[in-house]
CSV table of N, CA and C and ligand atoms in Angstrom, one decimal:
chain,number,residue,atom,x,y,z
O,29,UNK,N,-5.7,57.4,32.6
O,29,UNK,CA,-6.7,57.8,33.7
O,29,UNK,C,-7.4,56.5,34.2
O,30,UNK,N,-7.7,56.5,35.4
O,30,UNK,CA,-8.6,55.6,36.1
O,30,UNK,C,-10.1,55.9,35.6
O,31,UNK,N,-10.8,54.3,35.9
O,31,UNK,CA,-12.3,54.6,35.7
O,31,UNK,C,-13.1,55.4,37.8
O,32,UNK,N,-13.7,56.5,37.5
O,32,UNK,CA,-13.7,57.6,38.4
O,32,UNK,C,-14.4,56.8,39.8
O,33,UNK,N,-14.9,55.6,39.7
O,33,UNK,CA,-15.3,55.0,41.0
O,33,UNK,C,-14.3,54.2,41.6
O,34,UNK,N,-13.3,53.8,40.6
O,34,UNK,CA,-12.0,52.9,41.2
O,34,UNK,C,-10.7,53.9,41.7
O,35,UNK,N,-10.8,54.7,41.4
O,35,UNK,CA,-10.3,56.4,41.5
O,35,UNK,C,-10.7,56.8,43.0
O,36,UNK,N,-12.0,57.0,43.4
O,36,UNK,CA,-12.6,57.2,44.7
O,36,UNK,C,-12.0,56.0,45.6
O,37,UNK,N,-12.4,55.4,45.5
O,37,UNK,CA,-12.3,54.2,46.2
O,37,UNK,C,-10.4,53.8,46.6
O,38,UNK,N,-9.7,54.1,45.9
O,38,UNK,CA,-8.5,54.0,46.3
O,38,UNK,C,-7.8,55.3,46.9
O,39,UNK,N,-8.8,56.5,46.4
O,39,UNK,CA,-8.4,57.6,47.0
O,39,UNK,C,-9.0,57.3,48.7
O,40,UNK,N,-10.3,56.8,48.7
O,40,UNK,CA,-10.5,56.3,50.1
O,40,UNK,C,-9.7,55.4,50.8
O,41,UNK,N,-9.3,54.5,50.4
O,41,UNK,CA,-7.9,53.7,51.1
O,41,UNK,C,-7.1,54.6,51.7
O,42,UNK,N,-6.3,55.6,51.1
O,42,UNK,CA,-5.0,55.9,51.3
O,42,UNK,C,-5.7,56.5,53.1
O,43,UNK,N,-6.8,57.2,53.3
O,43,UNK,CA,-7.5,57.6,54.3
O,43,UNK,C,-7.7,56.5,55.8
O,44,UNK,N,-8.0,55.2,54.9
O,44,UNK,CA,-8.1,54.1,56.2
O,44,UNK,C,-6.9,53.5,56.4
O,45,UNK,N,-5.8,53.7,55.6
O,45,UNK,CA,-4.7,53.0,55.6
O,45,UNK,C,-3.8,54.1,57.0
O,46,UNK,N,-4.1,55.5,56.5
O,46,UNK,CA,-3.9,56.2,58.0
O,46,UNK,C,-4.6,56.2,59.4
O,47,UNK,N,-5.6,55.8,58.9
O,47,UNK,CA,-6.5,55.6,59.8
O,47,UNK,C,-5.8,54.5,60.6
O,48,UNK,N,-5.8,53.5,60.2
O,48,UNK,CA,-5.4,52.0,60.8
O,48,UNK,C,-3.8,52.2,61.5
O,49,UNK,N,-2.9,53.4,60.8
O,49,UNK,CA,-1.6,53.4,61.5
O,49,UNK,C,-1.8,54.4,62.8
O,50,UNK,N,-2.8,54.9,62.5
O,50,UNK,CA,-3.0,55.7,63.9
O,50,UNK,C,-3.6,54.6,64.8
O,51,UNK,N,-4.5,54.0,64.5
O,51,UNK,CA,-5.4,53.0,65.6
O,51,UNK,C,-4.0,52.1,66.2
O,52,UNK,N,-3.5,51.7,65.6
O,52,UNK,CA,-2.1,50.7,65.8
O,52,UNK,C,-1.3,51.5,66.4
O,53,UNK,N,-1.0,52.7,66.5
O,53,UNK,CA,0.0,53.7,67.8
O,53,UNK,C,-0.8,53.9,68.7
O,54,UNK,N,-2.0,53.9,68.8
O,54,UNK,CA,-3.2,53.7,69.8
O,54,UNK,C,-3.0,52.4,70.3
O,55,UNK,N,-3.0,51.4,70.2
O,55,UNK,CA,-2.8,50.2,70.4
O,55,UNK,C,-1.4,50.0,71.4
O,56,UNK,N,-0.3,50.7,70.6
O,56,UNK,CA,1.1,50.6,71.1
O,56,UNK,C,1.1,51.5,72.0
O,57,UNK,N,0.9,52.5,72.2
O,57,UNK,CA,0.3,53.7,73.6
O,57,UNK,C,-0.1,52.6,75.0
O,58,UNK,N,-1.2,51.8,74.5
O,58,UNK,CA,-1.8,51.4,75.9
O,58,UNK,C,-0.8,50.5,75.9
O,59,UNK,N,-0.1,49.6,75.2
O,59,UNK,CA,0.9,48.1,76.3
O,59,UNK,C,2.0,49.0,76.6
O,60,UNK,N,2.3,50.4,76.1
O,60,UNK,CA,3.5,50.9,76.8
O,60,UNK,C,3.2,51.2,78.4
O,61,UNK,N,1.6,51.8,78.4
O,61,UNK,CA,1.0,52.6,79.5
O,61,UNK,C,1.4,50.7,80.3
O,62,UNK,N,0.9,50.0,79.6
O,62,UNK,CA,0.5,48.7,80.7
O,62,UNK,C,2.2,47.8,81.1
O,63,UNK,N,3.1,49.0,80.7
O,63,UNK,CA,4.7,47.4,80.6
O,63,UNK,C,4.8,46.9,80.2
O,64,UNK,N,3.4,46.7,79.1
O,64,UNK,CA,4.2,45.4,77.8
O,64,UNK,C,5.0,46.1,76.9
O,65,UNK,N,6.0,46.6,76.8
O,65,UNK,CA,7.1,46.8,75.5
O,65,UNK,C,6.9,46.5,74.3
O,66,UNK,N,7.2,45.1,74.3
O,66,UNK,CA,7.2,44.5,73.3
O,66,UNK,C,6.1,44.3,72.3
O,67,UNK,N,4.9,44.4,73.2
O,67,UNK,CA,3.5,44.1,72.4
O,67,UNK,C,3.7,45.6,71.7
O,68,UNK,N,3.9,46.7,72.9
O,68,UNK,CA,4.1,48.3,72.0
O,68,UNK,C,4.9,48.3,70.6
O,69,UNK,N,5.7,48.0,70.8
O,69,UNK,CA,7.0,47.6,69.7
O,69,UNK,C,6.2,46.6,68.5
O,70,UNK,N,5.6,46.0,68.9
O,70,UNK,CA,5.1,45.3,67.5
O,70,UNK,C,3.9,46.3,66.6
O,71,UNK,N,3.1,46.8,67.7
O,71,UNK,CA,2.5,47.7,67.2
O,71,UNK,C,2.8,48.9,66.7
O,72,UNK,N,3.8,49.5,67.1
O,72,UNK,CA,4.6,50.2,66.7
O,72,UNK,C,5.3,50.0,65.0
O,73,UNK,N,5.3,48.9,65.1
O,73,UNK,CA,5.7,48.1,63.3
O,73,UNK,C,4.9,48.6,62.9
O,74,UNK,N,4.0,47.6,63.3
O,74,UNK,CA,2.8,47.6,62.7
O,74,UNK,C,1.9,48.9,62.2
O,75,UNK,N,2.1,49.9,62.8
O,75,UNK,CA,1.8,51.3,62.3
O,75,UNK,C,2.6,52.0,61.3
O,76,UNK,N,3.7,51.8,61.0
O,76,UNK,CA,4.5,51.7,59.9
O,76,UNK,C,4.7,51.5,58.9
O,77,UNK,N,4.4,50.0,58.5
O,77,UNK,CA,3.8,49.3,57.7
O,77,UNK,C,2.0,50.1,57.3
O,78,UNK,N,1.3,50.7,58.3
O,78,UNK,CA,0.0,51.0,57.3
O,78,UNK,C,0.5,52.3,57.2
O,79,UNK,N,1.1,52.5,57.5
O,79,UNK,CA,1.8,53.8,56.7
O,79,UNK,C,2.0,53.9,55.7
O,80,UNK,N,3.0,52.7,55.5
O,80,UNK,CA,3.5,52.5,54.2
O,80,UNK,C,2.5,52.0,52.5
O,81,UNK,N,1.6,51.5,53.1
O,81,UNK,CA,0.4,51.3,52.6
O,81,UNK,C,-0.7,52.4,52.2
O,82,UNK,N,-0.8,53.3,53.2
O,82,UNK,CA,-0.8,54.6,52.7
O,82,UNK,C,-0.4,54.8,51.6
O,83,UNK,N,1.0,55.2,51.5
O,83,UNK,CA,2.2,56.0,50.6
O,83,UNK,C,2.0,55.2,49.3
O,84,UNK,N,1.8,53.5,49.5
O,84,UNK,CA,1.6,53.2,48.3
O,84,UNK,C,0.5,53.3,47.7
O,85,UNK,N,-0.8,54.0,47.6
O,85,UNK,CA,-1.7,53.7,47.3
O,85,UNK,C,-1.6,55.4,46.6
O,86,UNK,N,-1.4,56.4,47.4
O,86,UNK,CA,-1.3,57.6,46.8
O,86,UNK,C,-0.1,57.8,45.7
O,87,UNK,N,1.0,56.7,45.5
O,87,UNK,CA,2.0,56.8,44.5
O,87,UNK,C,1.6,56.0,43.5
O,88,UNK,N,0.3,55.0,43.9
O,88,UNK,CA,-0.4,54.5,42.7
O,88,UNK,C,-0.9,55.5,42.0
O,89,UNK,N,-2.1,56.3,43.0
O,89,UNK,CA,-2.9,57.3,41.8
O,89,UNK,C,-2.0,58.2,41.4
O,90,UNK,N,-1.3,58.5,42.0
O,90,UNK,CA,-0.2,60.0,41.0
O,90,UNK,C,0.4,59.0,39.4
O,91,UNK,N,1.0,57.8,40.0
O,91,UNK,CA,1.7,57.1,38.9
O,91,UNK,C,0.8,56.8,37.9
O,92,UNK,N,-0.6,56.8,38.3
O,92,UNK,CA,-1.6,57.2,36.7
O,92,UNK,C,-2.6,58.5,36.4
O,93,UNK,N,-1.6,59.3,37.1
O,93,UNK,CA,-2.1,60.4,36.2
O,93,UNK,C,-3.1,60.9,37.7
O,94,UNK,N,-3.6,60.5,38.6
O,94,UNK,CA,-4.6,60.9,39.4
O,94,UNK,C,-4.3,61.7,40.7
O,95,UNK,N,-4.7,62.7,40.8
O,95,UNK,CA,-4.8,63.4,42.4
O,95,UNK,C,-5.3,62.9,43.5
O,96,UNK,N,-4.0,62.7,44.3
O,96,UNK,CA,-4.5,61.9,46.0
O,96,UNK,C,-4.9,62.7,46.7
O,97,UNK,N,-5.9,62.7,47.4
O,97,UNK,CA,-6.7,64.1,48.2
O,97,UNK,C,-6.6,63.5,49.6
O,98,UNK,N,-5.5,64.1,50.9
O,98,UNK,CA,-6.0,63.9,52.2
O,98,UNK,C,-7.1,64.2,52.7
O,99,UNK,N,-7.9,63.4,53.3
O,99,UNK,CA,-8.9,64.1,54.4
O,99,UNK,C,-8.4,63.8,55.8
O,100,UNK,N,-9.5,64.0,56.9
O,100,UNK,CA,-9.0,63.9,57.9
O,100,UNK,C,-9.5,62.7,58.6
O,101,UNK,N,-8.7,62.9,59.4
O,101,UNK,CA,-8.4,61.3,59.9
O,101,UNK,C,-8.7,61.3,61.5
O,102,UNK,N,-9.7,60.2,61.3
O,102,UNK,CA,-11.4,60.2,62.5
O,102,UNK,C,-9.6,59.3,63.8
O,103,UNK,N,-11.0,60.0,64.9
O,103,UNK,CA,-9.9,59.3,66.7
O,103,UNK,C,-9.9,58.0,66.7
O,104,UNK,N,-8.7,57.2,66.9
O,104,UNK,CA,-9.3,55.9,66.7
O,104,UNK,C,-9.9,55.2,68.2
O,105,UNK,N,-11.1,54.6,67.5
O,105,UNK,CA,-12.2,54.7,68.1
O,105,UNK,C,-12.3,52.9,68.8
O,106,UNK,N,-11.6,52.7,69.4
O,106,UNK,CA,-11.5,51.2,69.9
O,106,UNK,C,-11.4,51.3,71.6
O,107,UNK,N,-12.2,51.4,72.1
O,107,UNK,CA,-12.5,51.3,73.4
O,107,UNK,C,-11.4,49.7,74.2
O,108,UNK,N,-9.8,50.2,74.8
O,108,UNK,CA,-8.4,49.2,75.5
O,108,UNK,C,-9.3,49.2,77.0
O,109,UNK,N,-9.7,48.0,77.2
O,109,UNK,CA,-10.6,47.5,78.9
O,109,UNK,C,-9.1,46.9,79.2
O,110,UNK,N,-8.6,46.0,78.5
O,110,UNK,CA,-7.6,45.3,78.8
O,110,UNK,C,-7.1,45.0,78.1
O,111,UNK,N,-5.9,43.9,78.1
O,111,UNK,CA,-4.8,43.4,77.4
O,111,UNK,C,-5.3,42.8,75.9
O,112,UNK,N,-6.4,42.0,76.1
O,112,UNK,CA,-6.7,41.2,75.2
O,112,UNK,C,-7.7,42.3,74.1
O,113,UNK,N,-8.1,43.2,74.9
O,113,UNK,CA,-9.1,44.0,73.7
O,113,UNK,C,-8.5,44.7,72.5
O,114,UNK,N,-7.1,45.3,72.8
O,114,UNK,CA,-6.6,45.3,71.3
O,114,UNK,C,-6.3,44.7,70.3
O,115,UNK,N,-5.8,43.2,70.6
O,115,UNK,CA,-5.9,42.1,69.5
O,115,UNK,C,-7.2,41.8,69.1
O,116,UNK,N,-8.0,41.7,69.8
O,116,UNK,CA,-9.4,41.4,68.9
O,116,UNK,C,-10.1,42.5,68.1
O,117,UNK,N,-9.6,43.2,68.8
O,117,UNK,CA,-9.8,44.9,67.6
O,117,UNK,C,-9.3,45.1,66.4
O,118,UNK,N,-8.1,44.6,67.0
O,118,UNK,CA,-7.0,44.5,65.6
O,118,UNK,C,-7.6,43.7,64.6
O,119,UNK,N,-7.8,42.3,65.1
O,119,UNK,CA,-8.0,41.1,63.9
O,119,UNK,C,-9.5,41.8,63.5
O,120,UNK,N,-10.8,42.2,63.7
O,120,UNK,CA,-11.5,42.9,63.7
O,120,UNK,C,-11.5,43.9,63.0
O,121,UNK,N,-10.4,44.5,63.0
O,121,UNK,CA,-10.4,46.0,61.8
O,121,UNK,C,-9.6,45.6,60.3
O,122,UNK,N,-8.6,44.1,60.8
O,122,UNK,CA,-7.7,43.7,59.9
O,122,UNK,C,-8.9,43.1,58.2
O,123,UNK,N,-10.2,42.6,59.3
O,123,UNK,CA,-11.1,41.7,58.6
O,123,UNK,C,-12.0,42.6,57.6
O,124,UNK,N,-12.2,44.1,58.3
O,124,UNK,CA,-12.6,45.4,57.9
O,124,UNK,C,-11.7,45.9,56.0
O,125,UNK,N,-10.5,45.8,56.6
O,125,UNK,CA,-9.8,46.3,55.5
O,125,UNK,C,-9.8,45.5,54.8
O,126,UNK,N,-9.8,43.7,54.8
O,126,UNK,CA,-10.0,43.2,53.9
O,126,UNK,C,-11.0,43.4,52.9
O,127,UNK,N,-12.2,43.8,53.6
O,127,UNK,CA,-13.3,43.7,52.9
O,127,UNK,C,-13.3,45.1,51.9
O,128,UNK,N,-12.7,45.9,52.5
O,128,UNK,CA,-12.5,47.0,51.4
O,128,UNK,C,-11.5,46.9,50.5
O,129,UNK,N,-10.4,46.1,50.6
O,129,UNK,CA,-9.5,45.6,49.3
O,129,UNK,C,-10.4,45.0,48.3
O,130,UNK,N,-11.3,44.2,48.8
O,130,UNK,CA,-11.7,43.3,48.2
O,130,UNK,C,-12.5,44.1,47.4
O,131,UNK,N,-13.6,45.1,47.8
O,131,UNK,CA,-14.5,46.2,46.9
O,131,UNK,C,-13.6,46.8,46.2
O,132,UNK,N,-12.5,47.0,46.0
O,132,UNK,CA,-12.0,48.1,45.2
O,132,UNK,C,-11.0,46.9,43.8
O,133,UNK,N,-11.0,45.8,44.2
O,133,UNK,CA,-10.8,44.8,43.3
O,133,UNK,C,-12.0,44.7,42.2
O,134,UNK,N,-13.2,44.5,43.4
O,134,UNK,CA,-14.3,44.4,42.7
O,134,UNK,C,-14.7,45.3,41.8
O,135,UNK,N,-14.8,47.4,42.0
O,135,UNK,CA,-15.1,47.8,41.2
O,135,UNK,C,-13.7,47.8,40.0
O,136,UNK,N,-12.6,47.5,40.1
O,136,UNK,CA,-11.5,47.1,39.3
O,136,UNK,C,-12.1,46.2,38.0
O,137,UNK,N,-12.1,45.7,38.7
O,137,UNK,CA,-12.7,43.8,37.4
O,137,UNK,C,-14.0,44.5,37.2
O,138,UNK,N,-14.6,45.3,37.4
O,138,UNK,CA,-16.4,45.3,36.6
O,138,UNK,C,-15.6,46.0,35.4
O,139,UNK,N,-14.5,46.8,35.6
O,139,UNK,CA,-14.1,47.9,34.2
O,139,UNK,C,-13.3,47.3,33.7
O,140,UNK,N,-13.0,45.9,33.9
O,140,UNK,CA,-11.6,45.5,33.4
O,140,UNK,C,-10.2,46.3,33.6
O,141,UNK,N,-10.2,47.0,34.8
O,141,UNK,CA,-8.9,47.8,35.1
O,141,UNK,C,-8.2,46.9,35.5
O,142,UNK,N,-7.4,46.1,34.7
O,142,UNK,CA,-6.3,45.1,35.3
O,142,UNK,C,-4.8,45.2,35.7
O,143,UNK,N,-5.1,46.6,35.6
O,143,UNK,CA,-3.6,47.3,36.2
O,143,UNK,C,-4.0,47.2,37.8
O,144,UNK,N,-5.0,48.0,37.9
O,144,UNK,CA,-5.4,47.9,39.4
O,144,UNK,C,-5.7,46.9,39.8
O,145,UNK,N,-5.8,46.1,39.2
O,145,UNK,CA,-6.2,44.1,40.1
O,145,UNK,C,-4.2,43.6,40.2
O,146,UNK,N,-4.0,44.1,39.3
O,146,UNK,CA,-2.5,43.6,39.4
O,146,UNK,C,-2.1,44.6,41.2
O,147,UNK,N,-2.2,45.7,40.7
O,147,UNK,CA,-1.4,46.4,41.7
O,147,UNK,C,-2.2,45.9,43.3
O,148,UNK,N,-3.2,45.4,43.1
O,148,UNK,CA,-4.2,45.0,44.5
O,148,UNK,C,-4.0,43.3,44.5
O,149,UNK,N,-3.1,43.0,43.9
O,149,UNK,CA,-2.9,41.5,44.3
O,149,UNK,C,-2.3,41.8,45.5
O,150,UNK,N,-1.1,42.1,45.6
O,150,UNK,CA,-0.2,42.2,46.6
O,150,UNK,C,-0.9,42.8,48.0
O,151,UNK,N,-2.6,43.6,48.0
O,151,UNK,CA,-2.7,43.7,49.0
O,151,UNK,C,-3.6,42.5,49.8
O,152,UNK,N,-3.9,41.9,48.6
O,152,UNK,CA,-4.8,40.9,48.8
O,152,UNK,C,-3.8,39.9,49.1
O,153,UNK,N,-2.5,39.7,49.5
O,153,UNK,CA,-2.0,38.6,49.9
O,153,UNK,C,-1.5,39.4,51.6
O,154,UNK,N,-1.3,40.5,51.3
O,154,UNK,CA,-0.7,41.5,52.7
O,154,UNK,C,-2.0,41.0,53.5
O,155,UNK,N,-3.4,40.8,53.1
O,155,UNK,CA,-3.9,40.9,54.2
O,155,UNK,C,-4.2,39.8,55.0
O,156,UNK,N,-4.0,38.7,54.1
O,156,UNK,CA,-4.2,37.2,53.8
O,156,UNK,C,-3.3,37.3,55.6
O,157,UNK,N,-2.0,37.7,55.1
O,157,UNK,CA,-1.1,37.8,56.0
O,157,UNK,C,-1.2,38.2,57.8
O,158,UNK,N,-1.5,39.7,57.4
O,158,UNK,CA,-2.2,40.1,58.8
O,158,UNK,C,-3.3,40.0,59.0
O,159,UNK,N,-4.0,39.1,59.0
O,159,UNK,CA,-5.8,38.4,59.4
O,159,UNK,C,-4.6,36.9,60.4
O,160,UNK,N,-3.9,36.5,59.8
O,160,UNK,CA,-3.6,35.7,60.4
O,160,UNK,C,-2.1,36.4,61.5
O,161,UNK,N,-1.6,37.0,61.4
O,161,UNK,CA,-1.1,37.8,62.5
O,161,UNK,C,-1.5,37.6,63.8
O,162,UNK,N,-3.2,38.6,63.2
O,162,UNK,CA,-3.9,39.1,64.2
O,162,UNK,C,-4.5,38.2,64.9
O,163,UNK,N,-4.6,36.9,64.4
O,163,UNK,CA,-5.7,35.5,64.7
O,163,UNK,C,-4.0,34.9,65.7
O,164,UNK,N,-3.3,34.8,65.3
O,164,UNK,CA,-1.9,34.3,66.7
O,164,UNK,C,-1.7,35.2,67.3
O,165,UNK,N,-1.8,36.3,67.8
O,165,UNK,CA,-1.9,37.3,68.6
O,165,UNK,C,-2.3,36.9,69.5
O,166,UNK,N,-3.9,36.6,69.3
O,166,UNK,CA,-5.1,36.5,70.4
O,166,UNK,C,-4.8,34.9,70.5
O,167,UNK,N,-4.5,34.1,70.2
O,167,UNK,CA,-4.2,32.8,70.3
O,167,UNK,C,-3.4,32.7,71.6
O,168,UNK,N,-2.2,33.9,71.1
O,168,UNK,CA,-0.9,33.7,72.3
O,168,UNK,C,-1.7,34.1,73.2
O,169,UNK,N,-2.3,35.1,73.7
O,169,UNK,CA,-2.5,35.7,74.5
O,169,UNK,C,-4.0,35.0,75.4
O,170,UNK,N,-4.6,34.1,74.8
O,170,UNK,CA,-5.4,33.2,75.3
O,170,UNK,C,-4.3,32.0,75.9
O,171,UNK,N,-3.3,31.5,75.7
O,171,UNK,CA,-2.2,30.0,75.9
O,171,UNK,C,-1.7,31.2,77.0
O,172,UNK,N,-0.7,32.1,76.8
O,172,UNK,CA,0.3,32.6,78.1
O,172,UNK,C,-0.6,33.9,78.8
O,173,UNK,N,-1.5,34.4,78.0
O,173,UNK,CA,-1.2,35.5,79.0
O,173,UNK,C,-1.6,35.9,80.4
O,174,UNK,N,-1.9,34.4,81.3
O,174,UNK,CA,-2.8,34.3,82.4
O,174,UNK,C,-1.1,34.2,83.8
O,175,UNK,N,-0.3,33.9,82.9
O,175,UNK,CA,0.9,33.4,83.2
O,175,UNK,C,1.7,34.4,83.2
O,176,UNK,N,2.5,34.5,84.4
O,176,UNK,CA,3.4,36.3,84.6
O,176,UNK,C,4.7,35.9,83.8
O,177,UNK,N,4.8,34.2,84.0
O,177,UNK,CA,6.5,34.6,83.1
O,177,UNK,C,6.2,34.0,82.0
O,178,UNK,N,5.2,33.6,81.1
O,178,UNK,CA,5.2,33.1,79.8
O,178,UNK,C,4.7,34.4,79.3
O,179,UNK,N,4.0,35.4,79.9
O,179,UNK,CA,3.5,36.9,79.3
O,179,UNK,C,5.0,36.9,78.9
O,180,UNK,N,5.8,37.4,80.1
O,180,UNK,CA,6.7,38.0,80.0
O,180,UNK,C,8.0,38.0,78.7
O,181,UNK,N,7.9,36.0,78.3
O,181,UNK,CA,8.5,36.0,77.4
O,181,UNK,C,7.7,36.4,76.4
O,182,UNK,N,6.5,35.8,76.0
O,182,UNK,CA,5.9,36.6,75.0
O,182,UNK,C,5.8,38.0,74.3
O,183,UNK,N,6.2,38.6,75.5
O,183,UNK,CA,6.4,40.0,75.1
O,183,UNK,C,8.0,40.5,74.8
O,184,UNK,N,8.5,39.4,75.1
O,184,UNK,CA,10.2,39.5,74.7
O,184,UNK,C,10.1,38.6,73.2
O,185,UNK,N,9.8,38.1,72.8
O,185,UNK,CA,9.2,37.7,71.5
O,185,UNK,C,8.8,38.8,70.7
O,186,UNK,N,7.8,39.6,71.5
O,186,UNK,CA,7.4,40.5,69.9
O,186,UNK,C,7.9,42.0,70.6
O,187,UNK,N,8.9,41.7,71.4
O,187,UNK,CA,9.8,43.0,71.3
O,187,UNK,C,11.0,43.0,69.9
O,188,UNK,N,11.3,41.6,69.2
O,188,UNK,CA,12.1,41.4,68.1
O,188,UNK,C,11.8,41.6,67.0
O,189,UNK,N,10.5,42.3,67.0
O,189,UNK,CA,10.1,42.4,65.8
O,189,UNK,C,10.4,43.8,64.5
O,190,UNK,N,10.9,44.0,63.9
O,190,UNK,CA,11.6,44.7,63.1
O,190,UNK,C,11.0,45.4,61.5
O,191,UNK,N,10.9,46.9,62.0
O,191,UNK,CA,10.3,47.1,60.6
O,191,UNK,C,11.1,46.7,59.0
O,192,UNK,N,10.1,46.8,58.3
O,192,UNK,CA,10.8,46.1,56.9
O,192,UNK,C,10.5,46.8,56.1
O,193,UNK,N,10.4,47.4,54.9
O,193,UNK,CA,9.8,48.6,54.2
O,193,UNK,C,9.1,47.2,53.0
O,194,UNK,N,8.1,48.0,52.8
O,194,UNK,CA,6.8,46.8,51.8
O,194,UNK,C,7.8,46.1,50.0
O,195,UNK,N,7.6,44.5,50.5
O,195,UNK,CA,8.2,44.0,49.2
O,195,UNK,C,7.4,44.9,48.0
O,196,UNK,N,6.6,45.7,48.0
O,196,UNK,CA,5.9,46.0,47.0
O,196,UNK,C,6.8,47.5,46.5
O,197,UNK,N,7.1,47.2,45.1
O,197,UNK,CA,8.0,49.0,44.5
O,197,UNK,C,7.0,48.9,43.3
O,198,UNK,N,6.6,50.5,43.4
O,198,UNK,CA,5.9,50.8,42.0
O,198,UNK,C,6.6,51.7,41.3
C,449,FEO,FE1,-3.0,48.1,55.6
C,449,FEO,FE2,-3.4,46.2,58.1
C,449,FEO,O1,-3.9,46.7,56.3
């Protein structure tokens, strides 16, 4: 059995980890609405992957004994003006989640649950990962996106992008 605040607290993840795959088909909705494809398509991964992140966090608590409880899952709430306001949303909600990995590390290590610091390493590198994603995103999109045919390859760029199922197996 888990200690019952580190128990909460990852039962709350599995909640923002949906949360975040719906905000991210929100995201891939508007560049389809706008003709970016490919930006759709990455986001489109990208919602996948927190899917997947989901799935693993609720196959953590069952795999120790614990009940995953859905709740429901709030509209995602990011006001698209334009091209550029979903990447900074993105890196912005990416910086969000970190901080809640990080709290649920933290009440981990106050109990010495070092199972769960183990199993939260790997998200503490995933995020490491998508903070910087989301940080060349907005980078590209500040260099080409003023530009009709450097957009255009850019978005033939992260039309290649390919879902992967998470190096992480529990
Ligand atoms: Fe599941 Fe983008 O963090």
């Amino acid at each position: 059995m888990l200690n019952a605040k580190v128990a909460e607290l990852l039962n709350t993840q599995i909640n923002k980890e949906f949360y975040s795959a719906y905000l991210y088909l929100d995201f891939a909705n508007f560049y389809e609405d706008e003709g970016l494809k490919g930006f759709a398509n990455w986001y489109r991964v990208q919602a996948q992957e927190e899917r997947d992140h989901a799935m693993l966090f609720i196959q953590y608590l069952q795999n120790n004994g614990e009940k995953a409880t859905l709740e429901a899952i709030d509209k995602p709430g990011v006001a698209l003006r334009d091209r550029m306001s979903p990447l900074k949303a993105g890196l912005e909600h990416e910086e969000y989640v970190t901080s809640l990995i990080h709290n649920i590390y933290d009440a981990a290590y106050s109990v010495k649950d070092f199972r769960t610091m183990q199993f939260l390493d790997w998200f503490v590198k995933e995020q490491g990962e998508e903070e910087t994603n989301a940080s060349d995103l907005i980078k590209k999109m500040e260099l080409f996106g003023d530009d009709v045919k450097s957009l255009y390859m850019l978005d033939n760029e992260l039309s290649a992008r390919v879902y992967t199922a998470p190096s992480l197996v529990l």
